[in-house]
Short mmCIF file of C-alpha atoms and ligand atoms in Angstrom, two decimals:
data_model
loop_
_atom_site.label_atom_id
_atom_site.label_comp_id
_atom_site.label_asym_id
_atom_site.label_seq_id
_atom_site.Cartn_x
_atom_site.Cartn_y
_atom_site.Cartn_z
CA UNK A 18 -65.72 -42.19 74.83
CA UNK A 19 -67.37 -43.68 77.80
CA UNK A 20 -70.52 -42.19 79.45
CA UNK A 21 -73.17 -42.63 81.73
CA UNK A 22 -76.40 -42.55 80.01
CA UNK A 23 -80.14 -42.94 81.25
CA UNK A 24 -82.93 -43.47 78.64
CA UNK A 25 -85.62 -43.61 81.38
CA UNK A 26 -86.51 -42.09 85.27
CA UNK A 27 -86.19 -44.10 87.81
CA UNK A 28 -83.75 -45.83 90.49
CA UNK A 29 -80.13 -45.98 90.37
CA UNK A 30 -80.11 -48.67 87.90
CA UNK A 31 -80.99 -46.73 85.40
CA UNK A 32 -77.57 -45.25 84.78
CA UNK A 33 -75.64 -47.41 82.21
CA UNK A 34 -72.64 -47.28 81.05
CA UNK A 35 -72.30 -46.67 77.06
CA UNK A 36 -69.98 -45.88 74.30
CA UNK A 37 -71.21 -42.69 72.89
CA UNK A 38 -69.96 -40.26 70.14
CA UNK A 39 -66.75 -37.80 71.28
CA UNK A 40 -67.71 -34.20 71.35
CA UNK A 41 -66.09 -32.02 69.45
CA UNK A 42 -65.32 -28.11 70.39
CA UNK A 43 -67.26 -25.10 68.58
CA UNK A 44 -65.14 -22.05 67.61
CA UNK A 45 -65.59 -20.74 70.82
CA UNK A 46 -65.86 -23.90 73.40
CA UNK A 47 -63.21 -25.95 75.23
CA UNK A 48 -63.07 -29.29 75.66
CA UNK A 49 -62.47 -30.94 78.97
CA UNK A 50 -61.61 -34.36 79.76
CA UNK A 51 -63.85 -34.47 82.86
CA UNK A 52 -61.77 -36.44 85.89
CA UNK A 53 -64.37 -35.95 88.98
CA UNK A 54 -68.11 -34.86 88.83
CA UNK A 55 -70.19 -34.51 91.92
CA UNK A 56 -73.23 -36.59 92.49
CA UNK A 57 -75.24 -33.72 93.99
CA UNK A 58 -78.98 -33.54 94.87
CA UNK A 59 -79.93 -32.43 91.23
CA UNK A 60 -78.20 -35.15 89.64
CA UNK A 61 -80.39 -37.52 92.17
CA UNK A 62 -83.76 -35.18 91.35
CA UNK A 63 -83.11 -35.07 87.39
CA UNK A 64 -82.36 -39.07 87.72
CA UNK A 65 -86.04 -40.01 88.96
CA UNK A 66 -88.32 -36.39 88.29
CA UNK A 67 -90.47 -38.50 86.80
CA UNK A 68 -91.56 -40.10 90.04
CA UNK A 69 -91.51 -37.03 92.28
CA UNK A 70 -95.33 -35.31 92.66
CA UNK A 71 -95.53 -31.93 92.60
CA UNK A 72 -96.24 -31.92 96.36
CA UNK A 73 -92.73 -33.72 96.60
CA UNK A 74 -91.37 -31.33 94.73
CA UNK A 75 -89.21 -28.41 97.29
CA UNK A 76 -90.74 -25.66 94.90
CA UNK A 77 -94.14 -23.80 93.82
CA UNK A 78 -95.62 -26.07 91.26
CA UNK A 79 -94.62 -23.91 88.37
CA UNK A 80 -90.97 -24.77 89.25
CA UNK A 81 -92.13 -28.59 89.04
CA UNK A 82 -93.62 -27.49 85.76
CA UNK A 83 -90.70 -25.85 84.26
CA UNK A 84 -88.36 -28.64 85.31
CA UNK A 85 -90.29 -31.74 83.60
CA UNK A 86 -90.29 -29.74 80.62
CA UNK A 87 -86.81 -29.34 80.55
CA UNK A 88 -85.68 -32.58 81.70
CA UNK A 89 -89.10 -34.38 80.24
CA UNK A 90 -92.11 -35.97 80.76
CA UNK A 91 -92.28 -39.45 79.68
CA UNK A 92 -88.78 -39.79 79.26
CA UNK A 93 -84.95 -37.83 79.65
CA UNK A 94 -84.24 -35.41 77.61
CA UNK A 95 -81.13 -34.51 78.75
CA UNK A 96 -79.49 -38.59 78.93
CA UNK A 97 -76.52 -37.55 80.97
CA UNK A 98 -76.27 -36.31 84.32
CA UNK A 99 -73.62 -34.11 86.10
CA UNK A 100 -73.57 -30.25 86.48
CA UNK A 101 -70.62 -29.77 88.98
CA UNK A 102 -66.89 -31.15 87.90
CA UNK A 103 -63.73 -30.63 87.60
CA UNK A 104 -60.93 -32.08 84.73
CA UNK A 105 -58.44 -30.86 82.09
CA UNK A 106 -58.62 -28.60 78.75
CA UNK A 107 -58.04 -31.07 76.46
CA UNK A 108 -58.27 -28.72 73.21
CA UNK A 109 -59.85 -25.24 72.36
CA UNK A 110 -61.92 -23.80 69.59
CA UNK A 111 -60.30 -21.52 67.44
CA UNK A 112 -61.84 -18.60 69.08
CA UNK A 113 -60.59 -19.39 72.35
CA UNK A 114 -58.76 -17.22 74.57
CA UNK A 115 -59.13 -17.51 78.10
CA UNK A 116 -57.90 -21.22 78.34
CA UNK A 117 -55.47 -23.44 76.48
CA UNK A 118 -55.05 -27.29 75.97
CA UNK A 119 -53.77 -28.86 79.67
CA UNK A 120 -55.42 -25.97 81.51
CA UNK A 121 -57.09 -27.34 84.81
CA UNK A 122 -60.52 -26.44 85.35
CA UNK A 123 -63.49 -26.56 87.43
CA UNK A 124 -66.94 -26.06 86.08
CA UNK A 125 -70.85 -25.48 86.32
CA UNK A 126 -73.17 -26.51 83.83
CA UNK A 127 -76.54 -25.80 85.89
CA UNK A 128 -79.48 -27.55 83.72
CA UNK A 129 -77.65 -28.39 80.75
CA UNK A 130 -75.64 -31.36 82.89
CA UNK A 131 -73.40 -33.84 80.35
CA UNK A 132 -70.45 -34.39 83.03
CA UNK A 133 -71.08 -37.68 83.75
CA UNK A 134 -68.70 -38.60 80.65
CA UNK A 135 -65.23 -38.70 79.80
CA UNK A 136 -65.52 -35.77 77.69
CA UNK A 137 -67.50 -32.65 78.06
CA UNK A 138 -67.85 -29.06 75.70
CA UNK A 139 -68.81 -25.94 77.39
CA UNK A 140 -68.53 -22.47 76.13
CA UNK A 141 -65.08 -20.60 77.20
CA UNK A 142 -67.61 -17.83 78.50
CA UNK A 143 -69.24 -20.19 80.65
CA UNK A 144 -68.96 -21.17 84.14
CA UNK A 145 -65.09 -22.35 83.93
CA UNK A 146 -62.49 -21.16 85.71
CA UNK A 147 -59.11 -22.16 86.22
CA UNK A 148 -59.39 -25.35 89.33
CA UNK A 149 -57.99 -24.06 92.63
CA UNK A 150 -54.15 -25.10 93.51
CA UNK A 151 -55.22 -26.26 96.71
CA UNK A 152 -57.39 -29.11 95.42
CA UNK A 153 -57.62 -32.07 94.20
CA UNK A 154 -60.01 -32.61 90.88
CA UNK A 155 -62.09 -34.56 93.29
CA UNK A 156 -62.49 -32.02 96.05
CA UNK A 157 -62.86 -28.92 92.99
CA UNK A 158 -65.88 -31.41 91.54
CA UNK A 159 -67.75 -30.54 94.67
CA UNK A 160 -67.03 -26.60 95.13
CA UNK A 161 -68.28 -25.21 91.93
CA UNK A 162 -72.40 -24.59 91.52
CA UNK A 163 -73.15 -25.31 95.24
CA UNK A 164 -70.71 -22.45 96.22
CA UNK A 165 -72.00 -19.94 93.94
CA UNK A 166 -75.61 -21.08 95.05
CA UNK A 167 -74.56 -20.62 98.41
CA UNK A 168 -72.52 -17.40 98.26
CA UNK A 169 -75.21 -15.48 95.92
CA UNK A 170 -78.03 -16.76 97.99
CA UNK A 171 -76.50 -15.41 101.49
CA UNK A 172 -75.63 -11.86 100.13
CA UNK A 173 -79.04 -11.16 99.95
CA UNK A 174 -79.10 -11.41 103.81
CA UNK A 175 -75.88 -9.78 104.79
CA UNK A 176 -74.36 -11.48 107.69
CA UNK A 177 -72.48 -9.51 110.08
CA UNK A 178 -69.38 -10.68 112.38
CA UNK A 179 -70.78 -11.74 115.74
CA UNK A 180 -74.07 -12.94 114.41
CA UNK A 181 -75.69 -16.17 115.44
CA UNK A 182 -76.58 -18.59 112.06
CA UNK A 183 -78.52 -21.48 112.05
CA UNK A 184 -78.22 -23.67 109.21
CA UNK A 185 -80.66 -26.45 108.50
CA UNK A 186 -79.18 -28.84 106.23
CA UNK A 187 -75.71 -27.89 107.12
CA UNK A 188 -74.29 -31.30 105.38
CA UNK A 189 -75.84 -30.64 102.19
CA UNK A 190 -74.69 -29.30 98.81
CA UNK A 191 -75.78 -25.54 99.38
CA UNK A 192 -75.60 -25.48 103.36
CA UNK A 193 -72.23 -27.22 103.68
CA UNK A 194 -70.70 -24.16 101.58
CA UNK A 195 -73.20 -21.79 103.37
CA UNK A 196 -72.15 -22.58 107.03
CA UNK A 197 -68.27 -22.02 105.99
CA UNK A 198 -68.62 -18.72 104.51
CA UNK A 199 -70.85 -17.75 107.48
CA UNK A 200 -68.17 -18.46 109.92
CA UNK A 201 -65.86 -16.47 107.15
CA UNK A 202 -67.83 -13.43 107.67
CA UNK A 203 -67.34 -13.77 111.48
CA UNK A 204 -70.93 -15.30 112.60
CA UNK A 205 -71.39 -18.31 115.33
CA UNK A 206 -72.76 -21.07 113.37
CA UNK A 207 -74.91 -23.64 114.34
CA UNK A 208 -75.27 -26.52 111.41
CA UNK A 209 -78.31 -29.02 111.78
CA UNK A 210 -77.92 -32.15 109.67
CA UNK A 211 -78.53 -36.46 110.20
CA UNK A 212 -76.31 -38.35 112.14
CA UNK A 213 -73.80 -39.66 110.04
CA UNK A 214 -72.93 -36.10 108.87
CA UNK A 215 -72.30 -34.48 112.43
CA UNK A 216 -68.37 -35.06 111.99
CA UNK A 217 -68.64 -33.57 108.36
CA UNK A 218 -70.22 -30.65 109.68
CA UNK A 219 -68.05 -30.23 112.41
CA UNK A 220 -64.71 -30.52 110.08
CA UNK A 221 -65.96 -27.54 108.25
CA UNK A 222 -66.31 -25.55 111.11
CA UNK A 223 -69.56 -25.49 112.72
CA UNK A 224 -69.39 -24.31 116.38
CA UNK A 225 -72.65 -25.73 117.35
CA UNK A 226 -74.32 -28.91 115.99
CA UNK A 227 -77.84 -30.36 116.69
CA UNK A 228 -78.83 -33.84 114.80
CA UNK A 229 -82.22 -33.30 113.28
CA UNK A 230 -83.37 -36.95 113.66
CA UNK A 231 -82.99 -36.40 117.55
CA UNK A 232 -83.22 -32.68 118.66
CA UNK A 233 -85.88 -29.85 117.08
CA UNK A 234 -83.56 -26.23 117.04
CA UNK A 235 -87.04 -24.54 117.70
CA UNK A 236 -87.05 -25.74 121.53
CA UNK A 237 -83.58 -26.10 122.62
CA UNK A 238 -84.00 -22.43 123.95
CA UNK A 239 -81.22 -20.59 121.84
CA UNK A 240 -81.96 -18.10 119.54
CA UNK A 241 -80.61 -17.04 116.28
CA UNK A 242 -80.18 -13.52 114.10
CA UNK A 243 -80.80 -15.68 110.62
CA UNK A 244 -82.46 -19.22 110.14
CA UNK A 245 -81.07 -20.31 106.89
CA UNK A 246 -83.39 -23.56 105.88
CA UNK A 247 -82.26 -24.99 102.86
CA UNK A 248 -84.88 -27.45 102.18
CA UNK A 249 -87.41 -25.50 104.12
CA UNK A 250 -87.84 -28.56 106.38
CA UNK A 251 -88.67 -26.38 109.41
CA UNK A 252 -91.60 -23.89 109.89
CA UNK A 253 -91.36 -20.11 110.02
CA UNK A 254 -94.33 -20.33 112.31
CA UNK A 255 -92.05 -22.78 114.87
CA UNK A 256 -88.90 -20.76 114.31
CA UNK A 257 -89.66 -17.04 114.15
CA UNK A 258 -89.62 -17.93 118.54
CA UNK A 259 -86.53 -18.70 118.39
CA UNK A 260 -85.43 -15.90 115.99
CA UNK A 261 -84.27 -12.63 117.63
CA UNK A 262 -85.40 -8.96 117.06
CA UNK A 263 -85.19 -8.23 113.28
CA UNK A 264 -84.05 -11.96 112.34
CA UNK A 265 -84.43 -13.44 109.08
CA UNK A 266 -85.92 -17.06 108.26
CA UNK A 267 -84.25 -17.70 104.37
CA UNK A 268 -84.77 -20.31 102.51
CA UNK A 269 -83.32 -22.25 99.39
CA UNK A 270 -86.57 -24.14 98.90
CA UNK A 271 -89.67 -22.70 99.43
CA UNK A 272 -93.32 -23.63 98.22
CA UNK A 273 -96.36 -20.71 97.18
CA UNK A 274 -97.10 -20.70 101.49
CA UNK A 275 -93.69 -19.23 102.31
CA UNK A 276 -93.80 -16.82 99.23
CA UNK A 277 -96.84 -15.16 100.63
CA UNK A 278 -95.17 -15.23 104.56
CA UNK A 279 -92.45 -13.25 102.89
CA UNK A 280 -95.00 -10.95 101.27
CA UNK A 281 -96.76 -10.36 104.66
CA UNK A 282 -93.56 -10.31 106.67
CA UNK A 283 -91.94 -7.77 104.30
CA UNK A 284 -94.96 -5.58 105.48
CA UNK A 285 -95.54 -6.99 109.19
CA UNK A 286 -93.59 -7.40 112.12
CA UNK A 287 -89.77 -7.07 112.44
CA UNK A 288 -89.39 -11.02 111.75
CA UNK A 289 -88.70 -11.47 107.75
CA UNK A 290 -89.00 -14.65 105.99
CA UNK A 291 -86.95 -14.50 102.68
CA UNK A 292 -87.42 -17.12 99.85
CA UNK A 293 -84.16 -16.78 97.18
CA UNK A 294 -83.58 -17.79 93.88
CA UNK A 295 -79.52 -17.80 92.88
CA UNK A 296 -78.62 -16.89 89.63
CA UNK A 297 -74.60 -16.05 89.79
CA UNK A 298 -72.46 -17.25 87.85
CA UNK A 299 -68.92 -15.79 89.07
CA UNK A 300 -66.70 -18.88 89.27
CA UNK A 301 -63.35 -17.35 89.29
CA UNK A 302 -64.14 -15.55 92.65
CA UNK A 303 -65.21 -19.01 94.07
CA UNK A 304 -61.50 -20.00 93.19
CA UNK A 305 -60.17 -17.37 95.20
CA UNK A 306 -62.37 -18.19 98.34
CA UNK A 307 -61.09 -21.75 98.14
CA UNK A 308 -57.29 -20.48 97.64
CA UNK A 309 -58.30 -18.23 100.77
CA UNK A 310 -59.63 -21.34 102.60
CA UNK A 311 -62.68 -19.91 103.16
CA UNK A 312 -64.05 -23.26 101.30
CA UNK A 313 -63.09 -26.76 101.91
CA UNK A 314 -64.23 -29.83 100.34
CA UNK A 315 -65.23 -33.17 102.56
CA UNK A 316 -64.92 -36.10 100.23
CA UNK A 317 -66.38 -39.20 101.90
CA UNK A 318 -66.18 -41.65 98.37
CA UNK A 319 -65.21 -41.96 94.78
CA UNK A 320 -66.95 -44.11 92.66
CA UNK A 321 -65.44 -45.22 89.21
CA UNK A 322 -67.49 -44.56 86.06
CA UNK A 323 -68.18 -48.10 86.28
CA UNK A 324 -70.33 -47.62 89.51
CA UNK A 325 -71.88 -44.73 89.10
CA UNK A 326 -75.21 -46.64 89.95
CA UNK A 327 -73.72 -47.30 93.41
CA UNK A 328 -72.83 -44.25 93.87
CA UNK A 329 -76.32 -42.71 93.41
CA UNK A 330 -77.98 -45.69 95.66
CA UNK A 331 -74.94 -44.79 98.63
CA UNK A 332 -76.11 -41.11 98.63
CA UNK A 333 -79.91 -41.30 97.91
CA UNK A 334 -79.89 -44.12 101.17
CA UNK A 335 -78.71 -41.79 103.32
CA UNK A 336 -75.03 -43.20 103.78
CA UNK A 337 -73.40 -40.86 102.83
CA UNK A 338 -70.90 -39.17 105.47
CA UNK A 339 -69.25 -36.41 102.83
CA UNK A 340 -69.49 -35.36 99.14
CA UNK A 341 -69.68 -38.28 97.09
CA UNK A 342 -67.89 -37.91 93.25
CA UNK A 343 -67.60 -40.28 90.40
CA UNK A 344 -64.20 -40.72 88.91
CA UNK A 345 -63.31 -40.61 84.92
CA UNK A 346 -60.09 -40.85 83.30
CA UNK A 347 -59.08 -42.34 86.45
CA UNK A 348 -55.34 -43.84 84.68
CA UNK A 349 -54.66 -40.51 83.53
CA UNK A 350 -54.30 -38.10 86.30
CA UNK A 351 -51.74 -36.15 84.79
N1 NAP B 414 -82.63 -21.16 95.58
C1 NAP B 414 -82.12 -21.40 94.89
O1 NAP B 414 -82.09 -20.50 93.83
C2 NAP B 414 -81.14 -23.13 94.20
C3 NAP B 414 -80.46 -23.18 94.06
C4 NAP B 414 -80.22 -24.97 93.38
C5 NAP B 414 -80.74 -25.64 94.14
N2 NAP B 414 -81.96 -25.11 95.03
C6 NAP B 414 -82.42 -26.19 95.38
O2 NAP B 414 -82.16 -26.81 96.50
C7 NAP B 414 -82.24 -28.36 96.89
C8 NAP B 414 -81.18 -28.84 97.10
O3 NAP B 414 -80.35 -28.84 97.95
P1 NAP B 414 -78.66 -29.28 98.20
O4 NAP B 414 -77.93 -29.51 97.36
O5 NAP B 414 -78.09 -28.42 99.61
O6 NAP B 414 -79.52 -30.48 98.82
P2 NAP B 414 -78.73 -31.49 99.68
O7 NAP B 414 -77.55 -31.64 99.39
O8 NAP B 414 -79.63 -33.00 99.04
O9 NAP B 414 -78.89 -31.31 101.02
C9 NAP B 414 -79.71 -31.31 101.70
C10 NAP B 414 -79.83 -30.73 103.19
O10 NAP B 414 -81.07 -30.99 104.25
C11 NAP B 414 -81.04 -31.77 105.04
N3 NAP B 414 -82.04 -32.66 105.69
C12 NAP B 414 -82.52 -33.36 104.89
N4 NAP B 414 -84.13 -33.86 105.84
C13 NAP B 414 -83.99 -32.67 106.83
C14 NAP B 414 -85.27 -32.40 107.94
N5 NAP B 414 -85.86 -33.17 108.07
N6 NAP B 414 -84.15 -31.51 108.64
C15 NAP B 414 -83.69 -30.77 108.74
N7 NAP B 414 -82.09 -30.98 107.64
C16 NAP B 414 -82.94 -32.07 106.77
C17 NAP B 414 -80.11 -32.87 104.59
O11 NAP B 414 -79.50 -33.43 105.83
P3 NAP B 414 -78.73 -34.75 105.88
O12 NAP B 414 -77.78 -35.21 104.40
O13 NAP B 414 -77.45 -34.85 106.61
O14 NAP B 414 -79.48 -35.56 106.68
C18 NAP B 414 -78.81 -31.83 104.09
O15 NAP B 414 -78.07 -31.19 104.81
C19 NAP B 414 -82.65 -28.56 95.24
O16 NAP B 414 -84.26 -28.87 96.04
C20 NAP B 414 -82.92 -27.02 94.22
O17 NAP B 414 -84.32 -27.20 94.06
C21 NAP B 414 -82.34 -23.94 95.03
#
């Protein structure tokens, strides 16, 4: 089978299309014929990890070290990227009960990666579910892992109908889903993103949009009950003046300084900092949210597997206007 392999860390052109052995499912595994894979932030980080210093990494040093230990110090341990994808079950191991050949699924394999390939095996009890019936493979590939992360993180802050929520990073993998979920909980949502992605953020339902390259949300005079800064690009010291009483400053990426702020604000003051790590794996309920129209996809571009490096280049240079996917087995959408 064909797979996009990288044998050294570096720029997009380290991604090479190669012929490798097709995997065989174990007794408890399904073999999935991959149709589409989301090019997400994790892929870009893992591809170039050697060149990302602890200070540029969005998490504390220990997390950087763990990431390097998992993905490799000198050269990549995991030679195939891709963790959010959709495809069709080709065959199943003898103990598999939940799936059968021909089922259309979407899945998330986390740090194990390996979905930039024509086929991938995963345990039937892994984060794999039947594909939402109202999405194509391409769309479904963009809403598995990030949806679980966004939902799990928001579950820690209990958004109420009518609350005012700002999402800094509303066009990204986590933020674009958090925006839609916050809307579905009845919040008024302000999305902050870069200029090329304003249309996407509007289409996903934001009530107000702020372009971070032109405006600073902390100086616009509007106040919020929740500020979810996905990458931690703002600061609590500046943001707290636009947080309402009992407001929460929520982070999915944080350094030790923000962890200390979280500890301090837990004890003192009525505005809290929360740093949250997500461990959710319930993908079946993501299918339900998608089918209920609460989570949508917004595809910008699809690249065939031969152009994986171009796909990474497009995303890395900040050109993308929505989600970018790589397609496999293009001639067989049956
Ligand atoms: N806490 C957890 O459990 C957890 C789980 C999974 C991942 N993560 C972490 O989450 C990160 C990836 O998140 P993601 O997938 O959402 O990333 P992403 O897809 O790269 O999105 C990043 C977002 O941040 C925005 N942004 C970039 N610079 C900004 C600035 N100066 N001001 C305001 N917004 C800015 C981007 O806007 P534009 O693109 O429009 O410019 C985009 O909306 C990784 O670092 C990973 O470690 C955390």
